[in-house]
Amino acid sequence: MRLFVTGGAGFIGSNFIRHMLAVYPGYEIVNFDKLTYAGNLDNLRDVERLAGYSFVRGDICDRRALDDALAGADAVINFAAESHVDRSIERASDFIETNVAGTQTLLDAARAAGVSRFVQISTDEVMGSCCDGEYFTEASPMRPNSPYAASKAAAEHLVRAAHITFGLDVVTTRASNNYGPYQFPEKLIPLMITNALEDKELPVYGDGLNVRDWLHVKDCCRAIDAVLHRGRSGEVYNIGSRAEKTNLEIVNTLLDLLGKPRSLIKFVTDRLGHDRRYATNPSRIENELDWRPEETFESGIEQTVRWYTGNSEWVARTRSGEYLQYYERMYGGR
Ligand code: NAD
Ligand code: TYD
């Protein structure tokens, strides 16, 4: 099987490629990635020489590049996206270009190339904020609240339209917040670990009581693997681990694991339109595809802290350049 993975140099994409090469040594994987600030080939250094792996630098908005690289692909797994909510609030245009226009260009190219399956990697954020005691299912209405979430919701609609209109075989995943190795340190968990290691303040938005359902990236990759091979065409699958935590619980846990004082926490101005709670019901993937998370939050977060403390060179390289300017803009006057 030849898989065409877009955005494979990012956080979840690189973990997915590593997972697939380990589980299916006979598969060929083409990693098609634009290498934006979030794309990092360092993430794949340990697998880049494997016979089944190849890399093509390209943009999912570029139809000609897609046509060349897609030849012979059996399935597309579309991770490529602008993925950070705060950046989408600062400037939405890149999100519309890649997440919306890019997804349509990729769908057109996949259909022309005759691929057998298109997996769209979406997010639980398309459904917006969830009240206490409520759990979104795949049938819940989409009510995206950030430009990022709105762009991902738009992409889902385009994927569905390609299925209904042209009969393209599509499946969509909606995962909750992932954490684990190789996550760019602008997202909550790696940002807080790397700041704490440098005894820098930990910027907690608002009252710190927003809730997310934290999923280890390994479990997310196993779920995407199951959906790719066994998901029903045209369906959407929530992926979550029923591990709801407030941001403050996360930050306190990280400080305790690192042996750092809670005085490093700094409450800062809240994010605009900040969703209070994400919570999905993953029963469909549990029942239909027999998927369950293997990692508990406690073991997963400990391993993750160990990974970041043991990979200071990766952190330093990732945090140089564009990231430093972004950090100053985002947190400088907050
Ligand atoms: P990431 O930002 O770490 O990686 C995104 C990758 O896409 C990067 O390698 C980047 O270079 C590449 N890319 C961006 N624009 C591109 C373009 N136009 N053409 C080709 N490549 C391009 O993101 P991530 O956290 O790994 O998320 C991957 C996917 O999973 C995204 O679609 C995101 O919406 C979705 N998702 C993420 C989470 C999460 O918690 N991180 C949860 C649910 C869903
Ligand atoms: P994030 O990792 O950006 O993921 P998402 O917004 O997609 O859920 O943020 C997770 C939670 O952490 C979210 O409620 C916002 C909060 N947060 C902070 O409090 N401080 C920060 O510096 C960041 C980046 C996030």
PDB file of N, CA and C in Angstrom, residues 52-85:
ATOM      1  N   GLY A  52      10.908   2.406   2.819  1.00  0.00           N
ATOM      2  CA  GLY A  52       9.527   2.741   2.474  1.00  0.00           C
ATOM      3  C   GLY A  52       9.189   4.220   2.561  1.00  0.00           C
ATOM      4  N   TYR A  53      10.114   5.042   3.058  1.00  0.00           N
ATOM      5  CA  TYR A  53       9.785   6.444   3.333  1.00  0.00           C
ATOM      6  C   TYR A  53      10.399   7.382   2.302  1.00  0.00           C
ATOM      7  N   SER A  54       9.607   8.354   1.836  1.00  0.00           N
ATOM      8  CA  SER A  54      10.216   9.424   1.026  1.00  0.00           C
ATOM      9  C   SER A  54       9.542  10.751   1.352  1.00  0.00           C
ATOM     10  N   PHE A  55      10.283  11.818   1.113  1.00  0.00           N
ATOM     11  CA  PHE A  55       9.785  13.164   1.428  1.00  0.00           C
ATOM     12  C   PHE A  55       9.719  14.015   0.164  1.00  0.00           C
ATOM     13  N   VAL A  56       8.609  14.748   0.014  1.00  0.00           N
ATOM     14  CA  VAL A  56       8.485  15.718  -1.076  1.00  0.00           C
ATOM     15  C   VAL A  56       8.095  17.044  -0.448  1.00  0.00           C
ATOM     16  N   ARG A  57       8.889  18.081  -0.712  1.00  0.00           N
ATOM     17  CA  ARG A  57       8.487  19.386  -0.186  1.00  0.00           C
ATOM     18  C   ARG A  57       7.452  19.984  -1.134  1.00  0.00           C
ATOM     19  N   GLY A  58       6.264  20.270  -0.621  1.00  0.00           N
ATOM     20  CA  GLY A  58       5.223  20.817  -1.485  1.00  0.00           C
ATOM     21  C   GLY A  58       4.059  21.354  -0.675  1.00  0.00           C
ATOM     22  N   ASP A  59       3.226  22.128  -1.375  1.00  0.00           N
ATOM     23  CA  ASP A  59       2.107  22.844  -0.756  1.00  0.00           C
ATOM     24  C   ASP A  59       0.802  22.200  -1.242  1.00  0.00           C
ATOM     25  N   ILE A  60      -0.118  21.911  -0.338  1.00  0.00           N
ATOM     26  CA  ILE A  60      -1.375  21.280  -0.782  1.00  0.00           C
ATOM     27  C   ILE A  60      -2.239  22.246  -1.606  1.00  0.00           C
ATOM     28  N   CYS A  61      -1.833  23.500  -1.681  1.00  0.00           N
ATOM     29  CA  CYS A  61      -2.557  24.448  -2.560  1.00  0.00           C
ATOM     30  C   CYS A  61      -2.023  24.389  -3.995  1.00  0.00           C
ATOM     31  N   ASP A  62      -0.952  23.637  -4.221  1.00  0.00           N
ATOM     32  CA  ASP A  62      -0.267  23.618  -5.525  1.00  0.00           C
ATOM     33  C   ASP A  62      -0.682  22.354  -6.295  1.00  0.00           C
ATOM     34  N   ARG A  63      -1.645  22.518  -7.208  1.00  0.00           N
ATOM     35  CA  ARG A  63      -2.222  21.365  -7.889  1.00  0.00           C
ATOM     36  C   ARG A  63      -1.187  20.599  -8.712  1.00  0.00           C
ATOM     37  N   ARG A  64      -0.300  21.334  -9.374  1.00  0.00           N
ATOM     38  CA  ARG A  64       0.662  20.647 -10.233  1.00  0.00           C
ATOM     39  C   ARG A  64       1.608  19.766  -9.399  1.00  0.00           C
ATOM     40  N   ALA A  65       2.075  20.326  -8.272  1.00  0.00           N
ATOM     41  CA  ALA A  65       2.972  19.541  -7.405  1.00  0.00           C
ATOM     42  C   ALA A  65       2.243  18.311  -6.871  1.00  0.00           C
ATOM     43  N   LEU A  66       0.970  18.477  -6.551  1.00  0.00           N
ATOM     44  CA  LEU A  66       0.188  17.337  -6.047  1.00  0.00           C
ATOM     45  C   LEU A  66       0.048  16.265  -7.122  1.00  0.00           C
ATOM     46  N   ASP A  67      -0.255  16.684  -8.350  1.00  0.00           N
ATOM     47  CA  ASP A  67      -0.434  15.705  -9.429  1.00  0.00           C
ATOM     48  C   ASP A  67       0.824  14.864  -9.620  1.00  0.00           C
ATOM     49  N   ASP A  68       1.978  15.511  -9.556  1.00  0.00           N
ATOM     50  CA  ASP A  68       3.240  14.771  -9.723  1.00  0.00           C
ATOM     51  C   ASP A  68       3.446  13.784  -8.570  1.00  0.00           C
ATOM     52  N   ALA A  69       3.241  14.286  -7.341  1.00  0.00           N
ATOM     53  CA  ALA A  69       3.610  13.470  -6.172  1.00  0.00           C
ATOM     54  C   ALA A  69       2.585  12.381  -5.861  1.00  0.00           C
ATOM     55  N   LEU A  70       1.351  12.588  -6.302  1.00  0.00           N
ATOM     56  CA  LEU A  70       0.282  11.639  -5.940  1.00  0.00           C
ATOM     57  C   LEU A  70       0.256  10.370  -6.791  1.00  0.00           C
ATOM     58  N   ALA A  71       0.998  10.365  -7.888  1.00  0.00           N
ATOM     59  CA  ALA A  71       0.925   9.224  -8.816  1.00  0.00           C
ATOM     60  C   ALA A  71       1.141   7.901  -8.068  1.00  0.00           C
ATOM     61  N   GLY A  72       0.212   7.001  -8.231  1.00  0.00           N
ATOM     62  CA  GLY A  72       0.349   5.668  -7.637  1.00  0.00           C
ATOM     63  C   GLY A  72      -0.098   5.554  -6.186  1.00  0.00           C
ATOM     64  N   ALA A  73      -0.588   6.652  -5.602  1.00  0.00           N
ATOM     65  CA  ALA A  73      -0.997   6.586  -4.187  1.00  0.00           C
ATOM     66  C   ALA A  73      -2.320   5.833  -4.049  1.00  0.00           C
ATOM     67  N   ASP A  74      -2.411   4.996  -3.012  1.00  0.00           N
ATOM     68  CA  ASP A  74      -3.663   4.293  -2.729  1.00  0.00           C
ATOM     69  C   ASP A  74      -4.559   5.117  -1.813  1.00  0.00           C
ATOM     70  N   ALA A  75      -3.952   5.817  -0.857  1.00  0.00           N
ATOM     71  CA  ALA A  75      -4.760   6.579   0.105  1.00  0.00           C
ATOM     72  C   ALA A  75      -4.057   7.881   0.457  1.00  0.00           C
ATOM     73  N   VAL A  76      -4.869   8.893   0.753  1.00  0.00           N
ATOM     74  CA  VAL A  76      -4.351  10.185   1.211  1.00  0.00           C
ATOM     75  C   VAL A  76      -4.755  10.349   2.669  1.00  0.00           C
ATOM     76  N   ILE A  77      -3.819  10.804   3.501  1.00  0.00           N
ATOM     77  CA  ILE A  77      -4.163  11.151   4.887  1.00  0.00           C
ATOM     78  C   ILE A  77      -3.765  12.615   5.055  1.00  0.00           C
ATOM     79  N   ASN A  78      -4.767  13.471   5.230  1.00  0.00           N
ATOM     80  CA  ASN A  78      -4.511  14.919   5.179  1.00  0.00           C
ATOM     81  C   ASN A  78      -4.362  15.547   6.564  1.00  0.00           C
ATOM     82  N   PHE A  79      -3.101  15.611   7.032  1.00  0.00           N
ATOM     83  CA  PHE A  79      -2.782  16.302   8.286  1.00  0.00           C
ATOM     84  C   PHE A  79      -2.439  17.768   8.033  1.00  0.00           C
ATOM     85  N   ALA A  80      -2.071  18.122   6.799  1.00  0.00           N
ATOM     86  CA  ALA A  80      -1.524  19.464   6.535  1.00  0.00           C
ATOM     87  C   ALA A  80      -2.526  20.522   6.942  1.00  0.00           C
ATOM     88  N   ALA A  81      -2.076  21.441   7.786  1.00  0.00           N
ATOM     89  CA  ALA A  81      -2.970  22.510   8.242  1.00  0.00           C
ATOM     90  C   ALA A  81      -2.168  23.546   9.001  1.00  0.00           C
ATOM     91  N   GLU A  82      -2.717  24.733   9.051  1.00  0.00           N
ATOM     92  CA  GLU A  82      -2.332  25.687  10.085  1.00  0.00           C
ATOM     93  C   GLU A  82      -3.129  25.252  11.297  1.00  0.00           C
ATOM     94  N   SER A  83      -2.456  25.085  12.452  1.00  0.00           N
ATOM     95  CA  SER A  83      -3.133  24.362  13.536  1.00  0.00           C
ATOM     96  C   SER A  83      -3.239  25.119  14.862  1.00  0.00           C
ATOM     97  N   HIS A  84      -2.722  26.344  14.943  1.00  0.00           N
ATOM     98  CA  HIS A  84      -2.709  26.985  16.266  1.00  0.00           C
ATOM     99  C   HIS A  84      -3.760  28.101  16.372  1.00  0.00           C
ATOM    100  N   VAL A  85      -4.683  27.925  17.318  1.00  0.00           N
ATOM    101  CA  VAL A  85      -5.816  28.854  17.488  1.00  0.00           C
ATOM    102  C   VAL A  85      -5.350  30.303  17.656  1.00  0.00           C
TER     103      VAL A  85
END
